[in-house]
Short mmCIF file of C-alpha atoms in Angstrom, two decimals:
data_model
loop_
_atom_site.label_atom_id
_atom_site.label_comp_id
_atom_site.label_asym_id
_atom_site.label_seq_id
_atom_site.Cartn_x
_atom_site.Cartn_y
_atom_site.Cartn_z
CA UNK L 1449 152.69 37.82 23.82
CA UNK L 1450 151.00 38.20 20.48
CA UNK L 1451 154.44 38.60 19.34
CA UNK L 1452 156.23 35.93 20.84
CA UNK L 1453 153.23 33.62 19.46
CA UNK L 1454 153.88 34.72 15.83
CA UNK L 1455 157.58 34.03 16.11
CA UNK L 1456 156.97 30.66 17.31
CA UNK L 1457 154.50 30.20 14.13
CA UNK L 1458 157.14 31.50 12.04
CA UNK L 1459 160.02 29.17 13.24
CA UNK L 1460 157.99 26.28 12.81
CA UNK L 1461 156.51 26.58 9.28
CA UNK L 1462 160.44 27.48 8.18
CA UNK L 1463 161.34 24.18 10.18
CA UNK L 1464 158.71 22.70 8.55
CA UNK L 1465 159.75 23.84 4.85
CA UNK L 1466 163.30 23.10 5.30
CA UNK L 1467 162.56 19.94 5.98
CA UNK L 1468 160.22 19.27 2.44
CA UNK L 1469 163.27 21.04 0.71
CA UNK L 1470 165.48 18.38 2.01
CA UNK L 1471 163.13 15.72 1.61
CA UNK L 1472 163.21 16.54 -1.97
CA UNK L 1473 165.91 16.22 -2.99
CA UNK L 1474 166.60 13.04 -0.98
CA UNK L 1475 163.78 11.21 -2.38
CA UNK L 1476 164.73 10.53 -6.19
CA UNK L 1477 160.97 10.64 -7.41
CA UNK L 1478 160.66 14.35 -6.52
CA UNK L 1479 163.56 15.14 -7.90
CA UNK L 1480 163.19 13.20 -10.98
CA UNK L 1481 159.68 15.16 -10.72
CA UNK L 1482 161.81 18.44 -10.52
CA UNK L 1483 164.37 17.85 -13.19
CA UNK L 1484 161.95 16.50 -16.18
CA UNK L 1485 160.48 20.11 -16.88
CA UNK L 1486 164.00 21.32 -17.11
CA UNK L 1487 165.14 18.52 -19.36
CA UNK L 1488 162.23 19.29 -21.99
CA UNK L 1489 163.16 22.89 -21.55
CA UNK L 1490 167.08 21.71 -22.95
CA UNK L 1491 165.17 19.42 -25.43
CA UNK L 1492 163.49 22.16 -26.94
CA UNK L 1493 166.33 24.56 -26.66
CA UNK L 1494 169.03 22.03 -28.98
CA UNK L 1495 166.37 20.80 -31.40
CA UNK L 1496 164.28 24.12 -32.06
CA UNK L 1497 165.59 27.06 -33.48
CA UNK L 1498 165.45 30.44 -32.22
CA UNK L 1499 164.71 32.57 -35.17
CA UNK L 1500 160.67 33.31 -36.11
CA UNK L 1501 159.71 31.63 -39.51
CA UNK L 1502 160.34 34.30 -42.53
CA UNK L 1503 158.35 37.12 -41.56
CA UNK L 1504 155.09 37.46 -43.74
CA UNK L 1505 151.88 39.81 -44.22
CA UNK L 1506 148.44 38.24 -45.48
CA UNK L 1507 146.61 40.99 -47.39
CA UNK L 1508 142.82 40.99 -48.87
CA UNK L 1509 141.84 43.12 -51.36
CA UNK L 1510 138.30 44.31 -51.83
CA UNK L 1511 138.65 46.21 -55.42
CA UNK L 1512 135.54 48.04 -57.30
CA UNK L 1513 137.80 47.96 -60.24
CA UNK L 1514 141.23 47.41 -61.86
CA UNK L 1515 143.91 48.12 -59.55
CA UNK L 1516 147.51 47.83 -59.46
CA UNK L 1517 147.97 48.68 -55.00
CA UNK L 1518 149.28 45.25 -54.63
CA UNK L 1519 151.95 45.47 -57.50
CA UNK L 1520 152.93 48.98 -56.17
CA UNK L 1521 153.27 47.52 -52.70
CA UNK L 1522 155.28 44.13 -53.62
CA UNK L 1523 157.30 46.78 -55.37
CA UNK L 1524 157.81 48.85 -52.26
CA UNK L 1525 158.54 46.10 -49.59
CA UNK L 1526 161.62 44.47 -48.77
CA UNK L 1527 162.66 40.91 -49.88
CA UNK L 1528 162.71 39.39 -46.51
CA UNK L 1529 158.91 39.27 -46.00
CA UNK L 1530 156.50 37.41 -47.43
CA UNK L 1531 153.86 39.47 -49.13
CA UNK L 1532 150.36 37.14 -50.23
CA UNK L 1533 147.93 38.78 -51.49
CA UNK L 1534 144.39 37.81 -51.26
CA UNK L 1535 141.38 38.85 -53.45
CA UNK L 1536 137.62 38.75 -51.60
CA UNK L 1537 134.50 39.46 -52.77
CA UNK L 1538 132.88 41.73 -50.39
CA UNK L 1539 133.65 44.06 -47.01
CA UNK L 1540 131.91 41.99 -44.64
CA UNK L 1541 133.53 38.82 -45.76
CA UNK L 1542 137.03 40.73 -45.77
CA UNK L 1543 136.19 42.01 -41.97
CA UNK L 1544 136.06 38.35 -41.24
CA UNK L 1545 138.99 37.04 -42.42
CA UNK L 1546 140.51 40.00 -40.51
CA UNK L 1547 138.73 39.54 -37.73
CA UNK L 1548 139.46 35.45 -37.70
CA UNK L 1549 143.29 36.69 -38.37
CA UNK L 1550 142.83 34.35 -41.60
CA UNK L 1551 144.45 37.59 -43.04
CA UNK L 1552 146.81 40.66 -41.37
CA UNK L 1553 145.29 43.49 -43.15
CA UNK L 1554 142.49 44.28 -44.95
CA UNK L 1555 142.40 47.00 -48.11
CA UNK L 1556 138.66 48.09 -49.74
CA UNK L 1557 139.65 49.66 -52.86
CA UNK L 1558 137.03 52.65 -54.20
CA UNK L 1559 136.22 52.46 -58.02
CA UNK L 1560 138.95 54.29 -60.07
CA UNK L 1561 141.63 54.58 -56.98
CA UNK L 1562 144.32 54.72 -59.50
CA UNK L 1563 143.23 56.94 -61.57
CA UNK L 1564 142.11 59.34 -59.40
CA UNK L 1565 144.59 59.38 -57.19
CA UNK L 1566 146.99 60.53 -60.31
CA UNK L 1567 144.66 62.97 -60.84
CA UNK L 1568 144.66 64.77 -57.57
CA UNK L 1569 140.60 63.16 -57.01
CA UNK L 1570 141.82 62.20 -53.44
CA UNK L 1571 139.68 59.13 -53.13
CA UNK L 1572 139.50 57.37 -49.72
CA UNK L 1573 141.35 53.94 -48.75
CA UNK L 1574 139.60 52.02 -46.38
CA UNK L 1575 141.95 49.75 -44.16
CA UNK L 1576 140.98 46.92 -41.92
CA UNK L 1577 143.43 45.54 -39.40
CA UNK L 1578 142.57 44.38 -35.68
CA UNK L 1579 142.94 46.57 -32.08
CA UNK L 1580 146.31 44.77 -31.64
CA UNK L 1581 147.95 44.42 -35.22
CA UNK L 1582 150.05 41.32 -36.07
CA UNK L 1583 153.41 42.27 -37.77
CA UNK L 1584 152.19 41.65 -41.26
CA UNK L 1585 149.36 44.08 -40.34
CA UNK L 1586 151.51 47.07 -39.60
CA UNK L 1587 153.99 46.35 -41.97
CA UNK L 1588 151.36 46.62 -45.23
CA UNK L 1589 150.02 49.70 -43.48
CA UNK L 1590 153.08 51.66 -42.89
CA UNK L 1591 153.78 50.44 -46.77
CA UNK L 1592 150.70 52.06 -48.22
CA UNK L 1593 151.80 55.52 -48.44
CA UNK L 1594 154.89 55.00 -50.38
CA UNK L 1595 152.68 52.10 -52.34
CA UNK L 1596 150.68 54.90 -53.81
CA UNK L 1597 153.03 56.94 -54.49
CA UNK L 1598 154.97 54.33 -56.75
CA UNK L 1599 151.67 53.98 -58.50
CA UNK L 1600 151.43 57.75 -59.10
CA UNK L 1601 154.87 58.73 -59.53
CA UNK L 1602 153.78 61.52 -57.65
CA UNK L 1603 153.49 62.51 -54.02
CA UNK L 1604 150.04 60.89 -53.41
CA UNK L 1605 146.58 62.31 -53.27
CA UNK L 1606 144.48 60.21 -51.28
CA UNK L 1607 142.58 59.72 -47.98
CA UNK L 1608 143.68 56.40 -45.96
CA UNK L 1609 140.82 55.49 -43.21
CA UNK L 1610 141.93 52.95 -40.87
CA UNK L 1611 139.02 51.18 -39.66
CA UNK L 1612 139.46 48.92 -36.12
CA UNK L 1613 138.03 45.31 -36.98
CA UNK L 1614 138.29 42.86 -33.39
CA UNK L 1615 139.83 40.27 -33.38
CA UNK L 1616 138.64 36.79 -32.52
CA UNK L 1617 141.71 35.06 -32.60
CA UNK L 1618 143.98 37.61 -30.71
CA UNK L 1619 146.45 34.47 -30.35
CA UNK L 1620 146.80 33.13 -33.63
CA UNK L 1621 150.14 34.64 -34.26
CA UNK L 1622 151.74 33.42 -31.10
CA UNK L 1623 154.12 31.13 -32.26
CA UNK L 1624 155.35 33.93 -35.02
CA UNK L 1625 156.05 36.73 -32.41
CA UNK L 1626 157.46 34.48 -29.88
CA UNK L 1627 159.12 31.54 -32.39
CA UNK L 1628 158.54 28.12 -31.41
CA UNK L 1629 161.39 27.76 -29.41
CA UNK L 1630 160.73 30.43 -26.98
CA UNK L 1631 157.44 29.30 -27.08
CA UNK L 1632 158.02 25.94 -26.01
CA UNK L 1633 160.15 26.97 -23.67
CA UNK L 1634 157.64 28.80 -21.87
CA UNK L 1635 155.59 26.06 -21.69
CA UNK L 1636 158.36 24.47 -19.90
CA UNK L 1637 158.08 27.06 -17.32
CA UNK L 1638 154.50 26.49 -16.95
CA UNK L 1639 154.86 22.71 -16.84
CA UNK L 1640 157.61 22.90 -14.15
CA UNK L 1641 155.40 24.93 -11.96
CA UNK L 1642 152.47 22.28 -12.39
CA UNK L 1643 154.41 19.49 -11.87
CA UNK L 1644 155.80 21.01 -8.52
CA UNK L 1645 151.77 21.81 -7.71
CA UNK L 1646 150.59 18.25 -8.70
CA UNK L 1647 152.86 16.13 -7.81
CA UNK L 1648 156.22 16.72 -6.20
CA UNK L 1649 153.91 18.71 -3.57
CA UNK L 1650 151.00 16.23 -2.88
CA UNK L 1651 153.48 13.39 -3.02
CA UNK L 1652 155.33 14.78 0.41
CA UNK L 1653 151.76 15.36 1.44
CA UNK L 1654 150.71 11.86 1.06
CA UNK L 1655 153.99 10.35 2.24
CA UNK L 1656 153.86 12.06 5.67
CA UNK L 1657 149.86 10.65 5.99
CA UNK L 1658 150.88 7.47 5.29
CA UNK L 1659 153.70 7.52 7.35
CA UNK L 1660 152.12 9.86 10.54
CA UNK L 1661 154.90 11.78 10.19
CA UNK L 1662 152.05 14.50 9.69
CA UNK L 1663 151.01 13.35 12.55
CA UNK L 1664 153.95 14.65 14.68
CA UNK L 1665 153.71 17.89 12.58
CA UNK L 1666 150.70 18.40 14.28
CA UNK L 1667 152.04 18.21 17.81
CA UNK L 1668 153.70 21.17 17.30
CA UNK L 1669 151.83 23.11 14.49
CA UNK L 1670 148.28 23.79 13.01
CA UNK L 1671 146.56 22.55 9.91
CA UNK L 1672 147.35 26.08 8.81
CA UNK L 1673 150.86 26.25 9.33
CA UNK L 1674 151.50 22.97 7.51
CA UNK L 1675 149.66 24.34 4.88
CA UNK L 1676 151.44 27.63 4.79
CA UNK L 1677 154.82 25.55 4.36
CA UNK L 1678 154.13 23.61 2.08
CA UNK L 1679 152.66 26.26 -0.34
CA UNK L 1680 156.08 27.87 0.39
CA UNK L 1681 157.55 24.25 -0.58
CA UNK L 1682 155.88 25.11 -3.72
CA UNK L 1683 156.54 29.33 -4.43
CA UNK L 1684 160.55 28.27 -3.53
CA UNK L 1685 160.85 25.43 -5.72
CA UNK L 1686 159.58 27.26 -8.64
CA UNK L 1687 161.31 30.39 -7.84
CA UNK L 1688 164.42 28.73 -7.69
CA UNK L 1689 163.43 26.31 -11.08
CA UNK L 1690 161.84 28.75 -13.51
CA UNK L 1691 164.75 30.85 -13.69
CA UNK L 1692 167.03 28.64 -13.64
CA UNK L 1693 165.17 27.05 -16.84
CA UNK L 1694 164.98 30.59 -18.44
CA UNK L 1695 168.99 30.70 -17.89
CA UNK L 1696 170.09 27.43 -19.15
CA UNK L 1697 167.82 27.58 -22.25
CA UNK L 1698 169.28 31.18 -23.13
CA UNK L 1699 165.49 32.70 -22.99
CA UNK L 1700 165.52 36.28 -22.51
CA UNK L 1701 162.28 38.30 -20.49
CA UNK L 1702 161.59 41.72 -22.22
CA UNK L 1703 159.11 42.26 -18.91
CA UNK L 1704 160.50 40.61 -16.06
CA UNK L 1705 158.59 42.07 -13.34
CA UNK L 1706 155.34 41.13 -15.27
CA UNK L 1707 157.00 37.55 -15.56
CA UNK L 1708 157.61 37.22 -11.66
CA UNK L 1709 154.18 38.55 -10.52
CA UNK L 1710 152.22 36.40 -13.19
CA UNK L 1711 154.22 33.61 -12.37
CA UNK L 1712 153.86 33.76 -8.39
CA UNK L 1713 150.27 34.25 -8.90
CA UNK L 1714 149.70 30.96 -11.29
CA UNK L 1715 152.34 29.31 -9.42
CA UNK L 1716 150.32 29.89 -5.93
CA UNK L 1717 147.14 28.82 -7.87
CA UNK L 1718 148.46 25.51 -8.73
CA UNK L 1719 149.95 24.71 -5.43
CA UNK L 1720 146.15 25.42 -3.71
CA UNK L 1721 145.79 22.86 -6.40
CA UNK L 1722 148.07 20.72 -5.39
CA UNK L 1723 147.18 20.61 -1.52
CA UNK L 1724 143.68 19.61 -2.17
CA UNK L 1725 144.63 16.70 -4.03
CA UNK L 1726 147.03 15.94 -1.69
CA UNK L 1727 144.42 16.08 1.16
CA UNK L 1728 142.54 13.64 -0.31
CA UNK L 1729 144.96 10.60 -0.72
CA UNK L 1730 146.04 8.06 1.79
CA UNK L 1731 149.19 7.12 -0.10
CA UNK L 1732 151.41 7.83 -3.00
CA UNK L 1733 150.59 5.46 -5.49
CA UNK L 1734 147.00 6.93 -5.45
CA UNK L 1735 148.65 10.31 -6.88
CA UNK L 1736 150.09 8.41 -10.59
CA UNK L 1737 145.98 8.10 -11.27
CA UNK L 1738 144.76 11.54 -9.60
CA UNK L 1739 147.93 13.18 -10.36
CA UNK L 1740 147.46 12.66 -14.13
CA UNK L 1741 144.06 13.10 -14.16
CA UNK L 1742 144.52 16.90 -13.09
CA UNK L 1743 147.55 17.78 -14.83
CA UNK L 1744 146.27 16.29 -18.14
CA UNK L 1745 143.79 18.95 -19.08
CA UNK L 1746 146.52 21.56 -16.99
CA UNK L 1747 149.14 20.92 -18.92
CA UNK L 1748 147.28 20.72 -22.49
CA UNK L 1749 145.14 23.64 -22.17
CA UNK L 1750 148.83 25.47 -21.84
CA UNK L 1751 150.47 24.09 -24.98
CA UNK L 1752 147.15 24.24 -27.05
CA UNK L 1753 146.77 28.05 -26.06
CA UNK L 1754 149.83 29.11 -28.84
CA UNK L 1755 148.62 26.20 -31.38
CA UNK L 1756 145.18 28.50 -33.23
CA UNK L 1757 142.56 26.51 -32.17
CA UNK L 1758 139.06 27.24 -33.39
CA UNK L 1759 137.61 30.19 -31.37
CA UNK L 1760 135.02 27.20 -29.86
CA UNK L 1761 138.07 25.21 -28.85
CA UNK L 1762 139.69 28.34 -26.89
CA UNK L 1763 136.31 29.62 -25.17
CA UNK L 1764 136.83 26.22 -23.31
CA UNK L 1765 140.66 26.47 -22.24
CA UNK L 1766 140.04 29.98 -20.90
CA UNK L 1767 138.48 27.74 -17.89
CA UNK L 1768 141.93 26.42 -17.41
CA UNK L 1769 144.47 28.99 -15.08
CA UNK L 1770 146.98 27.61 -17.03
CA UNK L 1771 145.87 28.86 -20.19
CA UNK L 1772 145.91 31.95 -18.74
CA UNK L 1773 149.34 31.83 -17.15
CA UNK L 1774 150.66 30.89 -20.05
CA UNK L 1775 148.49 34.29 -22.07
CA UNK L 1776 150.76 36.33 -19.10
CA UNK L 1777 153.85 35.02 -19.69
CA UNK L 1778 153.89 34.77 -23.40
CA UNK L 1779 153.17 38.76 -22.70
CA UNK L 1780 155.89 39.40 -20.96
CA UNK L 1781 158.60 37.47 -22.50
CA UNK L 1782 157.53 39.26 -26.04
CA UNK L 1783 157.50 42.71 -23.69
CA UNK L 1784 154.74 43.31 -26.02
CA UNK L 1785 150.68 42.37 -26.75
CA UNK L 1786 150.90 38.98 -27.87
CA UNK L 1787 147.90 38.16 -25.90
CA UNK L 1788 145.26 40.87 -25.58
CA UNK L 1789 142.35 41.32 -22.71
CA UNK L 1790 145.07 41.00 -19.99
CA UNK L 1791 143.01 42.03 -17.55
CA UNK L 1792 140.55 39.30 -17.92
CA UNK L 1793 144.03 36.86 -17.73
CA UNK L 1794 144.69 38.30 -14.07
CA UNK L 1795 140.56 38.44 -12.88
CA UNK L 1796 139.93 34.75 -13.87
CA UNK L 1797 143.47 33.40 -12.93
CA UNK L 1798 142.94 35.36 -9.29
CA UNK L 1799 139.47 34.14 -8.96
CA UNK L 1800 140.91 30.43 -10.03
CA UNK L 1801 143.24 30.98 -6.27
CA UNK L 1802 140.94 31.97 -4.24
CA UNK L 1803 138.25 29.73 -5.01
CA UNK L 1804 140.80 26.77 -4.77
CA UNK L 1805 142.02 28.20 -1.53
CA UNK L 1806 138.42 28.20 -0.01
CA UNK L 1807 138.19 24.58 -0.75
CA UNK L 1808 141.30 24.28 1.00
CA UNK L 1809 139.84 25.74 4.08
CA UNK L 1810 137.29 23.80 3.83
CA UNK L 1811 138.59 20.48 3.70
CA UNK L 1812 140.98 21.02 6.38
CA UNK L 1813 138.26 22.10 8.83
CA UNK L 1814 137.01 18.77 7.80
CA UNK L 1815 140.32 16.71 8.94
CA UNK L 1816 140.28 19.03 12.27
CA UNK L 1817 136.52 17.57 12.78
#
């Protein structure tokens, strides 16, 4: 019986969802809702280029006296990066500029390192980078070795301590490990799955209120199972979109299954979204005010997370599960740490969905009252 009861359910929310698929694309406002995501994606992909800006390393220099490390290393490195060199006038002031990712690396230079490196005195180099190195960072370091030993002409005598500074700005460097294209593109992604959330979803919503078609919906199914459908509405649309976007734009994953599961959870957090607003409007012309009002803030706090903001300016967009949607997928499309403190990505983007679907409870035990 229990059975039987369940495979009613089932038919009925995949009656129910094949019908908001078709609606779709019938109506040409959800589908122009569906389609202007992918055309920014193709914007982005013909105007903006894929290669990274010319790689480059930022280096300070804290020096007790004379020394002639940066000349060695310029000599050392290859002409296709950028080497700037940076003098600063004490450690703790270096560890900021580190720390702020003003600069990749950080060297402290002891009194006489030249000399007594020549002369066997094995005198300690004290590097600063950050837990998650940019590129410039691990370039200079993996330099300094050879460095010294240009500036001896021997095989160098010296001590290199690398010391861990954290990092403040952990995304500062986005847009160089990504590029801005792939970046961009991304935020395609990201917009595509809000715009399904925010609007294409509570804009069915609304339209079968106004019309009572929801109405009839309810003759034969719960609150819940409506609900359930139409979040599927959502999963579907952007599990049929996203990659589609990713494949017409030429943008290759490094992690895909990190991709898909970051990208069903943010994408199911924005549809709970995007069912409580729709619960609350009568019609759909009350979703071009409330729709914008919500995806506003969404949609910026996505973009700004890969443009350096001041530390200040991030603290805030860390409330947004966007922001951190966008932190996971930047991750996995790099297939490397371009964001780090992951784990806080998944905690506050999870807590983000169920908190949203709570509400969603809520109010619908309010429309059953």
């Amino acid at each position: 019986m229990i059975g039987e009861g369940l495979e009613t359910r089932l038919r009925v929310i995949r009656a129910i969802l094949q019908k908001d698929l078709l609606d779709a694309f019938r109506d040409s406002r959800i589908l122009g809702i569906l389609l202007a995501p992918a055309l920014i994606g193709l914007l982005y992909s013909f105007v903006m280029q894929d290669e990274a800006p010319q790689a480059q390393a930022k280096v300070g220099v804290v020096a007790a006296s004379t020394t002639q490390l940066p000349r060695a290393i310029r000599s050392v490195s290859s002409d296709n990066v950028k080497l700037t060199f940076r003098e600063v006038a004490g450690e703790q002031a270096l560890r900021r500029l580190v720390s702020s990712g003003d600069l990749d690396i950080g060297l402290v230079v002891p009194p006489d390192f030249d000399r007594r490196a020549k002369e066997g005195g094995s005198p300690t180099l004290r590097v600063l980078t950050t837990p998650s190195p940019s590129f410039g960072g691990e370039y200079v370091a993996a330099l300094l070795e050879r460095s010294v030993q240009s500036l001896t002409g021997t095989t160098p005598l010296f001590h290199m301590r690398t010391v861990s500074v954290r990092g403040e700005r952990d995304d500062l460097f986005v847009m160089n490990q990504l590029g801005p294209r792939r970046f961009m593109i991304l935020w395609a992604v990201v917009f595509l799955a809000l715009m399904i959330a925010v609007y294409a979803l509570p804009t069915i919503l609304a339209e079968e209120m106004q019309t009572r078609t929801l109405d009839s919906l309810l003759l034969i199914a719960s609150y819940g199972d409506v609900v359930i459908a139409k979040a599927l509405f959502g999963l579907v649309s952007t599990a049929v979109g996203a990659p589609l976007l990713l494949v017409i734009t030429r943008v290759e994953v490094a992690a895909m299954p990190l991709f898909a599961a970051a990208l069903a959870l943010g994408s199911l957090c924005l549809v709970g979204i995007g069912l409580l607003l729709g619960s609350f409007l009568s019609n759909p012309n009350q979703l071009s005010t409330w729709g914008s009002f919500v995806s506003l803030p969404l949609a910026g706090g996505s973009i700004a997370m890969g443009l350096g903001l001041p530390p200040t300016a991030e603290t805030v967009l860390l409330f947004l599960p966007t922001a951190h949607l966008t932190r996971l997928l930047s991750n996995a499309v790099a297939g490397s740490g371009v964001y780090t403190s992951t784990w806080m990505s998944w905690t506050i983007l999870s807590g983000w969905t169920v908190v949203i679907y709570v509400l969603v409870w809520w109010r619908l035990r309010r429309l059953e009252l």
